[in-house]
Structures are given as C-alpha cells and as structure tokens.
mmCIF file of C-alpha atoms in Angstrom:
data_model
loop_
_atom_site.group_PDB
_atom_site.id
_atom_site.type_symbol
_atom_site.label_atom_id
_atom_site.label_comp_id
_atom_site.label_asym_id
_atom_site.label_seq_id
_atom_site.Cartn_x
_atom_site.Cartn_y
_atom_site.Cartn_z
ATOM 1 C CA UNK A 210 74.172 124.229 82.394
ATOM 2 C CA UNK A 211 76.906 124.808 80.218
ATOM 3 C CA UNK A 212 79.252 125.127 83.245
ATOM 4 C CA UNK A 213 77.799 121.724 84.624
ATOM 5 C CA UNK A 214 78.464 120.059 81.317
ATOM 6 C CA UNK A 215 81.980 121.150 81.151
ATOM 7 C CA UNK A 216 82.713 119.920 84.844
ATOM 8 C CA UNK A 217 81.091 116.644 84.101
ATOM 9 C CA UNK A 218 83.107 116.400 80.679
ATOM 10 C CA UNK A 219 86.329 117.330 82.904
ATOM 11 C CA UNK A 220 85.446 114.687 85.772
ATOM 12 C CA UNK A 221 85.568 111.751 83.402
ATOM 13 C CA UNK A 222 88.535 110.130 84.715
ATOM 14 C CA UNK A 223 89.272 108.076 81.385
ATOM 15 C CA UNK A 224 88.998 111.360 79.500
ATOM 16 C CA UNK A 225 91.508 112.999 81.933
ATOM 17 C CA UNK A 226 94.154 110.389 81.548
ATOM 18 C CA UNK A 227 93.822 110.405 77.602
ATOM 19 C CA UNK A 228 94.197 114.166 77.623
ATOM 20 C CA UNK A 229 97.141 114.108 80.111
ATOM 21 C CA UNK A 230 98.597 111.199 78.001
ATOM 22 C CA UNK A 231 98.128 112.966 74.720
ATOM 23 C CA UNK A 232 99.880 116.076 76.015
ATOM 24 C CA UNK A 233 102.801 114.010 77.392
ATOM 25 C CA UNK A 234 103.153 112.402 74.112
ATOM 26 C CA UNK A 235 102.989 115.655 72.196
ATOM 27 C CA UNK A 236 105.636 117.059 74.413
ATOM 28 C CA UNK A 237 107.934 114.148 73.871
ATOM 29 C CA UNK A 238 107.673 114.331 70.192
ATOM 30 C CA UNK A 239 108.193 118.079 69.926
ATOM 31 C CA UNK A 240 110.987 117.745 72.616
ATOM 32 C CA UNK A 241 112.720 115.287 70.296
ATOM 33 C CA UNK A 242 111.844 116.838 67.068
ATOM 34 C CA UNK A 243 112.799 120.480 67.444
ATOM 35 C CA UNK A 244 116.124 121.940 67.587
ATOM 36 C CA UNK A 245 119.284 123.197 65.637
ATOM 37 C CA UNK A 246 118.568 120.385 63.411
ATOM 38 C CA UNK A 247 114.846 119.360 62.972
ATOM 39 C CA UNK A 248 113.985 115.729 62.986
ATOM 40 C CA UNK A 249 110.783 114.568 61.418
ATOM 41 C CA UNK A 250 108.214 113.130 63.716
ATOM 42 C CA UNK A 251 107.914 110.121 61.698
ATOM 43 C CA UNK A 252 111.616 109.434 61.571
ATOM 44 C CA UNK A 253 111.590 109.802 65.464
ATOM 45 C CA UNK A 254 108.878 107.105 65.643
ATOM 46 C CA UNK A 255 110.956 104.812 63.217
ATOM 47 C CA UNK A 256 114.196 105.234 65.522
ATOM 48 C CA UNK A 257 112.224 104.540 68.735
ATOM 49 C CA UNK A 258 110.400 101.445 67.209
ATOM 50 C CA UNK A 259 113.744 100.184 66.011
ATOM 51 C CA UNK A 260 115.614 100.547 69.199
ATOM 52 C CA UNK A 261 112.711 98.966 71.152
ATOM 53 C CA UNK A 262 111.521 96.188 68.986
ATOM 54 C CA UNK A 263 114.141 95.908 66.110
ATOM 55 C CA UNK A 264 111.159 95.908 63.384
ATOM 56 C CA UNK A 265 113.112 98.494 61.294
ATOM 57 C CA UNK A 266 116.790 98.439 60.884
ATOM 58 C CA UNK A 267 118.625 101.655 61.939
ATOM 59 C CA UNK A 268 120.474 101.363 58.388
ATOM 60 C CA UNK A 269 117.496 102.542 56.556
ATOM 61 C CA UNK A 270 117.609 105.660 58.785
ATOM 62 C CA UNK A 271 119.963 108.698 58.346
ATOM 63 C CA UNK A 272 122.813 108.018 60.700
ATOM 64 C CA UNK A 273 122.856 111.594 61.896
ATOM 65 C CA UNK A 274 119.246 111.474 62.897
ATOM 66 C CA UNK A 275 119.786 108.256 64.834
ATOM 67 C CA UNK A 276 122.774 110.014 66.596
ATOM 68 C CA UNK A 277 120.805 113.042 67.586
ATOM 69 C CA UNK A 278 117.801 111.286 68.922
ATOM 70 C CA UNK A 279 119.326 108.577 70.706
ATOM 71 C CA UNK A 280 122.255 110.063 72.299
ATOM 72 C CA UNK A 281 121.240 113.794 72.763
ATOM 73 C CA UNK A 282 117.459 114.343 72.584
ATOM 74 C CA UNK A 283 115.794 111.197 73.811
ATOM 75 C CA UNK A 284 117.851 111.061 76.993
ATOM 76 C CA UNK A 285 117.452 114.724 77.698
ATOM 77 C CA UNK A 286 113.711 114.597 77.259
ATOM 78 C CA UNK A 287 113.305 111.466 79.280
ATOM 79 C CA UNK A 288 115.399 113.201 82.086
ATOM 80 C CA UNK A 289 113.320 116.407 81.898
ATOM 81 C CA UNK A 290 109.958 114.156 82.046
ATOM 82 C CA UNK A 291 111.420 112.298 85.191
ATOM 83 C CA UNK A 292 112.417 115.631 86.983
ATOM 84 C CA UNK A 293 109.195 117.217 86.148
ATOM 85 C CA UNK A 294 106.953 114.367 87.209
ATOM 86 C CA UNK A 295 109.068 113.722 90.507
ATOM 87 C CA UNK A 296 108.478 117.508 91.356
ATOM 88 C CA UNK A 297 104.898 117.440 90.467
ATOM 89 C CA UNK A 298 103.814 114.482 92.436
ATOM 90 C CA UNK A 299 105.993 115.491 95.441
ATOM 91 C CA UNK A 300 104.034 118.987 95.379
ATOM 92 C CA UNK A 301 100.745 117.232 95.075
ATOM 93 C CA UNK A 302 101.362 115.023 98.119
ATOM 94 C CA UNK A 303 102.629 118.130 100.254
ATOM 95 C CA UNK A 304 99.424 120.101 99.127
ATOM 96 C CA UNK A 305 97.417 117.198 100.217
ATOM 97 C CA UNK A 306 98.996 116.710 103.399
ATOM 98 C CA UNK A 307 99.273 120.436 104.606
ATOM 99 C CA UNK A 308 96.025 121.060 102.938
ATOM 100 C CA UNK A 309 97.146 124.131 101.068
ATOM 101 C CA UNK A 310 97.661 124.906 97.477
ATOM 102 C CA UNK A 311 100.891 127.081 98.333
ATOM 103 C CA UNK A 312 102.827 124.001 99.565
ATOM 104 C CA UNK A 313 105.465 122.574 97.105
ATOM 105 C CA UNK A 314 109.040 121.302 97.747
ATOM 106 C CA UNK A 315 110.354 124.845 96.613
ATOM 107 C CA UNK A 316 108.427 126.885 99.238
ATOM 108 C CA UNK A 317 108.760 124.607 101.955
ATOM 109 C CA UNK A 318 112.608 124.584 101.610
ATOM 110 C CA UNK A 319 112.736 121.022 100.546
ATOM 111 C CA UNK A 320 114.685 121.929 97.240
ATOM 112 C CA UNK A 321 117.004 124.137 99.211
ATOM 113 C CA UNK A 322 118.007 121.507 101.459
ATOM 114 C CA UNK A 323 118.604 119.106 98.519
ATOM 115 C CA UNK A 324 120.467 121.709 96.887
ATOM 116 C CA UNK A 325 122.944 122.097 99.961
ATOM 117 C CA UNK A 326 123.384 118.333 100.079
ATOM 118 C CA UNK A 327 124.130 118.387 96.164
ATOM 119 C CA UNK A 328 126.528 121.410 96.238
ATOM 120 C CA UNK A 329 128.486 119.927 99.259
ATOM 121 C CA UNK A 330 129.035 116.779 97.225
ATOM 122 C CA UNK A 331 130.233 118.999 94.317
ATOM 123 C CA UNK A 332 132.366 121.145 96.528
ATOM 124 C CA UNK A 333 133.930 118.503 98.407
ATOM 125 C CA UNK A 334 133.922 116.086 95.471
ATOM 126 C CA UNK A 335 132.439 113.306 97.568
ATOM 127 C CA UNK A 336 131.991 109.808 96.551
ATOM 128 C CA UNK A 337 130.943 107.180 98.847
ATOM 129 C CA UNK A 338 132.454 103.677 98.389
ATOM 130 C CA UNK A 339 130.372 100.914 96.783
ATOM 131 C CA UNK A 340 127.412 103.401 95.714
ATOM 132 C CA UNK A 341 129.649 105.717 93.744
ATOM 133 C CA UNK A 342 127.424 107.848 91.407
ATOM 134 C CA UNK A 343 124.507 107.511 93.496
ATOM 135 C CA UNK A 344 126.343 109.652 96.180
ATOM 136 C CA UNK A 345 125.010 112.710 94.849
ATOM 137 C CA UNK A 346 121.215 111.819 95.077
ATOM 138 C CA UNK A 347 121.510 110.118 98.185
ATOM 139 C CA UNK A 348 122.908 113.084 100.062
ATOM 140 C CA UNK A 349 120.490 115.330 98.347
ATOM 141 C CA UNK A 350 117.637 113.179 99.439
ATOM 142 C CA UNK A 351 119.144 113.201 103.266
ATOM 143 C CA UNK A 352 119.433 117.047 103.482
ATOM 144 C CA UNK A 353 116.125 117.311 101.955
ATOM 145 C CA UNK A 354 114.491 114.807 104.510
ATOM 146 C CA UNK A 355 116.411 116.554 107.340
ATOM 147 C CA UNK A 356 115.084 120.032 106.147
ATOM 148 C CA UNK A 357 111.553 119.238 105.987
ATOM 149 C CA UNK A 358 111.530 117.741 109.393
ATOM 150 C CA UNK A 359 113.514 120.667 110.872
ATOM 151 C CA UNK A 360 110.964 123.105 109.147
ATOM 152 C CA UNK A 361 107.913 121.221 110.910
ATOM 153 C CA UNK A 362 109.687 121.168 114.135
ATOM 154 C CA UNK A 363 110.699 124.839 114.114
ATOM 155 C CA UNK A 364 106.923 125.652 112.973
ATOM 156 C CA UNK A 365 105.740 123.580 115.895
ATOM 157 C CA UNK A 366 107.992 125.508 118.401
ATOM 158 C CA UNK A 367 106.405 128.757 116.929
ATOM 159 C CA UNK A 368 102.905 127.748 117.090
ATOM 160 C CA UNK A 369 101.555 124.388 118.528
ATOM 161 C CA UNK A 370 98.860 124.423 115.961
ATOM 162 C CA UNK A 371 101.315 124.370 113.216
ATOM 163 C CA UNK A 372 98.988 126.534 110.660
ATOM 164 C CA UNK A 373 99.926 125.856 107.180
ATOM 165 C CA UNK A 374 100.797 129.424 106.720
ATOM 166 C CA UNK A 375 103.398 129.188 109.671
ATOM 167 C CA UNK A 376 104.951 126.210 108.017
ATOM 168 C CA UNK A 377 105.198 127.804 104.740
ATOM 169 C CA UNK A 378 106.774 130.995 106.319
ATOM 170 C CA UNK A 379 109.224 128.635 108.279
ATOM 171 C CA UNK A 380 110.041 126.784 104.676
ATOM 172 C CA UNK A 381 110.880 130.201 103.305
ATOM 173 C CA UNK A 382 112.972 131.200 106.303
ATOM 174 C CA UNK A 383 114.966 127.874 105.849
ATOM 175 C CA UNK A 384 115.330 128.596 101.968
ATOM 176 C CA UNK A 385 116.844 131.878 102.710
ATOM 177 C CA UNK A 386 119.386 130.493 105.396
ATOM 178 C CA UNK A 387 120.296 127.678 103.347
ATOM 179 C CA UNK A 388 120.613 129.720 100.038
ATOM 180 C CA UNK A 389 123.148 131.774 102.037
ATOM 181 C CA UNK A 390 124.952 128.667 102.783
ATOM 182 C CA UNK A 391 125.212 127.722 99.181
ATOM 183 C CA UNK A 392 126.335 131.434 98.673
ATOM 184 C CA UNK A 393 129.098 130.948 100.938
ATOM 185 C CA UNK A 394 130.284 127.603 99.323
ATOM 186 C CA UNK A 395 130.122 129.578 96.015
ATOM 187 C CA UNK A 396 132.362 132.291 97.314
ATOM 188 C CA UNK A 397 134.755 129.649 98.747
ATOM 189 C CA UNK A 398 135.014 127.671 95.838
ATOM 190 C CA UNK A 399 137.391 127.770 92.885
ATOM 191 C CA UNK A 400 137.475 125.799 89.629
ATOM 192 C CA UNK A 401 134.264 124.357 90.392
ATOM 193 C CA UNK A 402 132.499 127.637 90.516
ATOM 194 C CA UNK A 403 131.229 127.470 87.049
ATOM 195 C CA UNK A 404 129.818 123.901 87.517
ATOM 196 C CA UNK A 405 127.954 124.875 90.811
ATOM 197 C CA UNK A 406 126.281 128.050 89.485
ATOM 198 C CA UNK A 407 125.465 126.306 86.331
ATOM 199 C CA UNK A 408 123.903 123.353 88.127
ATOM 200 C CA UNK A 409 122.121 125.590 90.557
ATOM 201 C CA UNK A 410 120.173 127.609 87.861
ATOM 202 C CA UNK A 411 118.617 124.199 86.961
ATOM 203 C CA UNK A 412 119.278 122.398 83.639
ATOM 204 C CA UNK A 413 118.981 118.755 81.916
ATOM 205 C CA UNK A 414 121.552 119.699 79.328
ATOM 206 C CA UNK A 415 124.164 117.094 78.354
ATOM 207 C CA UNK A 416 123.254 114.758 81.011
ATOM 208 C CA UNK A 417 122.885 111.603 79.125
ATOM 209 C CA UNK A 418 121.472 108.131 80.084
ATOM 210 C CA UNK A 419 123.810 107.852 83.235
ATOM 211 C CA UNK A 420 121.761 110.579 84.978
ATOM 212 C CA UNK A 421 118.599 108.700 84.064
ATOM 213 C CA UNK A 422 119.914 105.588 85.671
ATOM 214 C CA UNK A 423 120.377 107.746 88.872
ATOM 215 C CA UNK A 424 117.145 109.365 89.313
ATOM 216 C CA UNK A 425 114.791 106.532 88.074
ATOM 217 C CA UNK A 426 114.984 104.084 90.895
ATOM 218 C CA UNK A 427 114.099 106.865 93.424
ATOM 219 C CA UNK A 428 111.259 108.272 91.245
ATOM 220 C CA UNK A 429 109.807 104.597 91.037
ATOM 221 C CA UNK A 430 110.021 104.359 94.925
ATOM 222 C CA UNK A 431 108.899 107.714 95.863
ATOM 223 C CA UNK A 432 106.022 107.539 93.554
ATOM 224 C CA UNK A 433 104.863 103.904 94.569
ATOM 225 C CA UNK A 434 105.008 105.094 98.155
ATOM 226 C CA UNK A 435 102.758 108.055 97.487
ATOM 227 C CA UNK A 436 100.236 106.256 95.359
ATOM 228 C CA UNK A 437 99.862 103.598 98.059
ATOM 229 C CA UNK A 438 98.799 106.340 100.343
ATOM 230 C CA UNK A 439 96.382 108.070 98.042
ATOM 231 C CA UNK A 440 93.450 107.154 100.202
ATOM 232 C CA UNK A 441 95.127 108.278 103.270
ATOM 233 C CA UNK A 442 96.037 111.749 101.688
ATOM 234 C CA UNK A 443 92.259 112.069 100.934
ATOM 235 C CA UNK A 444 91.438 111.551 104.585
ATOM 236 C CA UNK A 445 94.115 113.546 105.742
ATOM 237 C CA UNK A 446 93.034 116.589 103.415
ATOM 238 C CA UNK A 447 90.020 116.919 105.732
ATOM 239 C CA UNK A 448 92.167 117.438 108.801
ATOM 240 C CA UNK A 449 94.362 114.989 111.016
ATOM 241 C CA UNK A 450 91.541 114.589 113.720
ATOM 242 C CA UNK A 451 89.175 113.469 110.963
ATOM 243 C CA UNK A 452 91.761 110.961 109.355
ATOM 244 C CA UNK A 453 92.387 109.234 112.842
ATOM 245 C CA UNK A 454 88.508 108.998 113.265
ATOM 246 C CA UNK A 455 88.397 107.130 109.969
ATOM 247 C CA UNK A 456 91.270 104.951 110.950
ATOM 248 C CA UNK A 457 94.382 106.410 109.687
ATOM 249 C CA UNK A 458 97.694 106.143 111.467
ATOM 250 C CA UNK A 459 98.469 109.784 110.862
ATOM 251 C CA UNK A 460 101.959 109.891 112.147
ATOM 252 C CA UNK A 461 102.922 106.741 110.397
ATOM 253 C CA UNK A 462 101.412 108.041 107.134
ATOM 254 C CA UNK A 463 102.689 111.559 107.490
ATOM 255 C CA UNK A 464 106.342 110.027 107.772
ATOM 256 C CA UNK A 465 105.920 107.962 105.046
ATOM 257 C CA UNK A 466 104.599 110.965 102.580
ATOM 258 C CA UNK A 467 107.278 113.347 103.829
ATOM 259 C CA UNK A 468 109.849 110.901 103.279
ATOM 260 C CA UNK A 469 108.736 109.916 99.724
ATOM 261 C CA UNK A 470 108.550 113.709 99.032
ATOM 262 C CA UNK A 471 111.996 114.175 100.060
ATOM 263 C CA UNK A 472 113.119 111.202 97.986
ATOM 264 C CA UNK A 473 111.526 112.388 95.020
ATOM 265 C CA UNK A 474 112.730 116.218 95.501
ATOM 266 C CA UNK A 475 116.276 115.183 96.497
ATOM 267 C CA UNK A 476 116.820 112.902 93.391
ATOM 268 C CA UNK A 477 115.238 115.517 91.043
ATOM 269 C CA UNK A 478 117.667 118.265 92.570
ATOM 270 C CA UNK A 479 120.491 116.081 92.451
ATOM 271 C CA UNK A 480 120.053 115.436 88.319
ATOM 272 C CA UNK A 481 118.722 118.843 87.292
ATOM 273 C CA UNK A 482 119.527 121.512 89.696
ATOM 274 C CA UNK A 483 116.994 123.822 91.405
ATOM 275 C CA UNK A 484 113.817 124.006 89.282
ATOM 276 C CA UNK A 485 110.970 125.938 91.141
ATOM 277 C CA UNK A 486 107.358 126.068 90.976
ATOM 278 C CA UNK A 487 106.522 122.853 88.929
ATOM 279 C CA UNK A 488 105.425 121.212 92.281
ATOM 280 C CA UNK A 489 103.305 124.214 92.926
ATOM 281 C CA UNK A 490 101.659 125.050 89.653
ATOM 282 C CA UNK A 491 101.224 121.624 88.229
ATOM 283 C CA UNK A 492 99.116 119.931 91.213
ATOM 284 C CA UNK A 493 97.183 123.012 91.606
ATOM 285 C CA UNK A 494 96.217 123.061 87.857
ATOM 286 C CA UNK A 495 95.318 119.260 87.785
ATOM 287 C CA UNK A 496 93.264 119.578 90.820
ATOM 288 C CA UNK A 497 91.189 122.551 89.307
ATOM 289 C CA UNK A 498 90.902 120.409 86.090
ATOM 290 C CA UNK A 499 90.100 117.030 87.604
ATOM 291 C CA UNK A 500 89.366 117.303 91.039
ATOM 292 C CA UNK A 501 91.267 116.615 94.482
ATOM 293 C CA UNK A 502 91.008 112.752 94.659
ATOM 294 C CA UNK A 503 94.637 111.905 95.123
ATOM 295 C CA UNK A 504 94.125 108.459 93.664
ATOM 296 C CA UNK A 505 93.698 110.346 90.431
ATOM 297 C CA UNK A 506 95.372 113.426 91.019
ATOM 298 C CA UNK A 507 98.767 112.001 91.961
ATOM 299 C CA UNK A 508 99.110 109.914 88.557
ATOM 300 C CA UNK A 509 97.747 112.968 86.728
ATOM 301 C CA UNK A 510 100.247 115.061 88.285
ATOM 302 C CA UNK A 511 103.015 112.865 87.315
ATOM 303 C CA UNK A 512 102.022 112.715 83.604
ATOM 304 C CA UNK A 513 101.245 116.499 83.424
ATOM 305 C CA UNK A 514 104.086 117.487 85.253
ATOM 306 C CA UNK A 515 106.495 115.434 82.884
ATOM 307 C CA UNK A 516 104.955 117.108 79.686
ATOM 308 C CA UNK A 517 105.194 120.556 81.298
ATOM 309 C CA UNK A 518 109.004 120.385 82.083
ATOM 310 C CA UNK A 519 109.820 118.806 78.653
ATOM 311 C CA UNK A 520 108.000 121.782 77.006
ATOM 312 C CA UNK A 521 109.720 124.317 79.465
ATOM 313 C CA UNK A 522 113.119 122.392 78.287
ATOM 314 C CA UNK A 523 112.373 122.791 74.870
ATOM 315 C CA UNK A 524 111.678 126.521 75.281
ATOM 316 C CA UNK A 525 114.785 127.080 77.407
ATOM 317 C CA UNK A 526 117.040 125.728 74.498
ATOM 318 C CA UNK A 527 115.393 127.403 71.496
ATOM 319 C CA UNK A 528 113.909 130.752 72.532
ATOM 320 C CA UNK A 529 117.248 132.345 72.011
ATOM 321 C CA UNK A 530 119.091 129.831 70.058
ATOM 322 C CA UNK A 531 121.913 128.850 69.931
ATOM 323 C CA UNK A 532 122.228 129.948 73.527
ATOM 324 C CA UNK A 533 120.631 128.169 76.303
ATOM 325 C CA UNK A 534 118.532 129.691 79.116
ATOM 326 C CA UNK A 535 118.476 127.753 82.458
ATOM 327 C CA UNK A 536 115.337 125.615 82.635
ATOM 328 C CA UNK A 537 114.584 127.147 86.130
ATOM 329 C CA UNK A 538 114.084 130.739 84.501
ATOM 330 C CA UNK A 539 111.282 129.418 82.181
ATOM 331 C CA UNK A 540 109.385 127.523 85.109
ATOM 332 C CA UNK A 541 109.869 130.796 87.239
ATOM 333 C CA UNK A 542 108.453 133.004 84.590
ATOM 334 C CA UNK A 543 105.357 130.755 84.160
ATOM 335 C CA UNK A 544 105.040 129.831 87.921
ATOM 336 C CA UNK A 545 105.590 133.057 89.772
ATOM 337 C CA UNK A 546 102.470 134.757 88.305
ATOM 338 C CA UNK A 547 100.430 131.515 88.860
ATOM 339 C CA UNK A 548 101.607 131.469 92.449
ATOM 340 C CA UNK A 549 100.631 135.144 92.710
ATOM 341 C CA UNK A 550 97.142 134.501 91.323
ATOM 342 C CA UNK A 551 96.659 131.442 93.953
ATOM 343 C CA UNK A 552 97.612 133.774 96.727
ATOM 344 C CA UNK A 553 94.985 136.378 95.494
ATOM 345 C CA UNK A 554 92.336 133.849 95.193
ATOM 346 C CA UNK A 555 92.964 132.445 98.623
ATOM 347 C CA UNK A 556 92.885 135.892 100.235
ATOM 348 C CA UNK A 557 89.610 136.450 98.463
ATOM 349 C CA UNK A 558 88.191 133.230 99.553
ATOM 350 C CA UNK A 559 89.130 134.139 103.117
ATOM 351 C CA UNK A 560 87.373 137.518 102.905
ATOM 352 C CA UNK A 561 84.134 136.231 101.770
ATOM 353 C CA UNK A 562 84.305 133.455 104.549
#
C-alpha cells in the first residue's frame, strides 16, 4: 500500500513539474550565489528583477554584486542550463526511439562526431561567410548528424534486425575511431593545443552571453521538433511495426527525431565541449520517477537536465577552488556508476525473463 501511494504521488504530473521546476530554480539561485564572492540570494533576485522589469534601480545595489551576477555568473548558469537541457532531451529521445536506457548522445557516438566538427573548426580556424560565429555549431551539428546515420547504416550491415545492443556497440566503435582523429589533430596542432584540450574536457567557464546566443536557437528548434513528436515516440517505444499499425510514418519520424537529437547535441558540444552521461542519467531517472510518457518525459528531462548541469558546474568550480575542474569530470564521476547500475539491472531483468 505505501509503495502504491508513493507511485500515485509521483505520477501526479502537476506535482512532477512543480518538483522539477523547484529543483531548477534552486540550482539557478545556488549557481549564481556561491563562489569566491558570495552573493546573497535576495540581492540576486533584486538584480534580475531590476534588469528584467526595471522596478528596482541598480544604483541601489552594490556595483560589484551587479557585475558578478550579470557579467559572470548569470550567463554561465544559463549556458550550463541550456547545455544540460539539450543533452537530456536528446538522450530521452534516443532512448525512446531505440527502446534502450543505455542510448544517449555519448554512447551512440553523436557527441564524438560533434567534437570532430568542432575541433576541425578550431584547428583550421574556419569561419563561413555570412554565418560567422554560427560556423562552430553548424559544423558540429553536421558532423553529429552524419555520425548517427553512419552508426545506424553500419549497424544494419552487421545485423539486419539492428538490435539496440549492436547499435550501441557500433556507436562505441565510432566514438573510439573519432577520438583517435581528435587525438591526431591535437598532436599536429601548435598554439591552439591548450584551447582544444580545455574545450574537449568540457566547460562553460568564461563563455559569456555570446555563446548563449549561439546555442539558444538550436535548442529551441531541436526541442520543439522532439516535443511535437512525443506521441510518435510513445508509439515507437513499443516497436516500429506496432507504430506503423498505429498510423505512424516511422521512417519520416525517425529521421526527424535523429536530426533534432543531432541539432541539440551538436550545438551543446560546440559551446561547452564534450560532457558525457547527462543524456544517459537524467532521462533514465526522470523515467523512473515520472513514467515513460514522452509528452511529459521530454519537458521534465529539459528541466531536470538543466538543473543537474548547473549544479555539476557549481561543484566543478568550487570543490577545489580557486582551481576549476572540467565539468565533464563531475558528470562522469556521477554518471559512470549510474551507467553501470543500469547495465546490471538490465542483465538481471534478462535473466529473470
């Protein structure tokens, strides 16, 4: 009876959004407040209200606090939130499409493909006329999109039924190969070495509002495409044949979902580097807490993933302050054990079945 009550409690979707929203809000306030100089939460609220609505004059607030919040911590927190949200919703979509909780942009090789595109851009200092600063995310998205389709094509060659385990193994193979290409470029580079290595380890430090402008349109486009395909993801989670019987154009929807996931992953990798396990852990935990319905799982993954990466970034810059750890280190320390637990749980379930 208590277990049933807990499940009923968690299945209340309004409550789910309230819990996830509260977690995100708390993460934002902590992310802005805590640092070398602590900023009182009430002062943060005053500064944000003043900037948004002008109800309070910034002249009444300590200029040092205003500068720290508006120029350093707020853009950093927003960027971390957007990256976390992008990776989490992409992971949720890939897991639903492939019907496997082990699928995410990292294990499928999509992040590695995006990394190759970004490193090539940095290595050759590429800038496409007209689009300028959007060269980096666009090439990352292009390479991530090509990678996921090469992974699927190769998996189909190995096994026509394209079992999910085969797809994930193929993704890992591609990740290793693409990682070798990145290592080769690092070995050949000169002055850009420090920049590329620092970027590859994953960070949202000192990015500023410019990087938010780069990722935001891709985040909106990719998220809208996936949310509009939530019902189709629900149908495809029971298998492609079942989805076809329910009237879903499987090939068209699969292309849309994979493209949207690549857009989100490519843009996130372009602005923050390679940050693993967010797209694996957050959708899995959200699914355990609030169920597999993608109409709610996708937006809840956005909210929870955003809050999670903000907290991970907070830990990365404060745990051994004044030195900063790469944010990818924190997500891996948390995500790798969860990945192992998911794998063990799946094996136990298969043995019982």
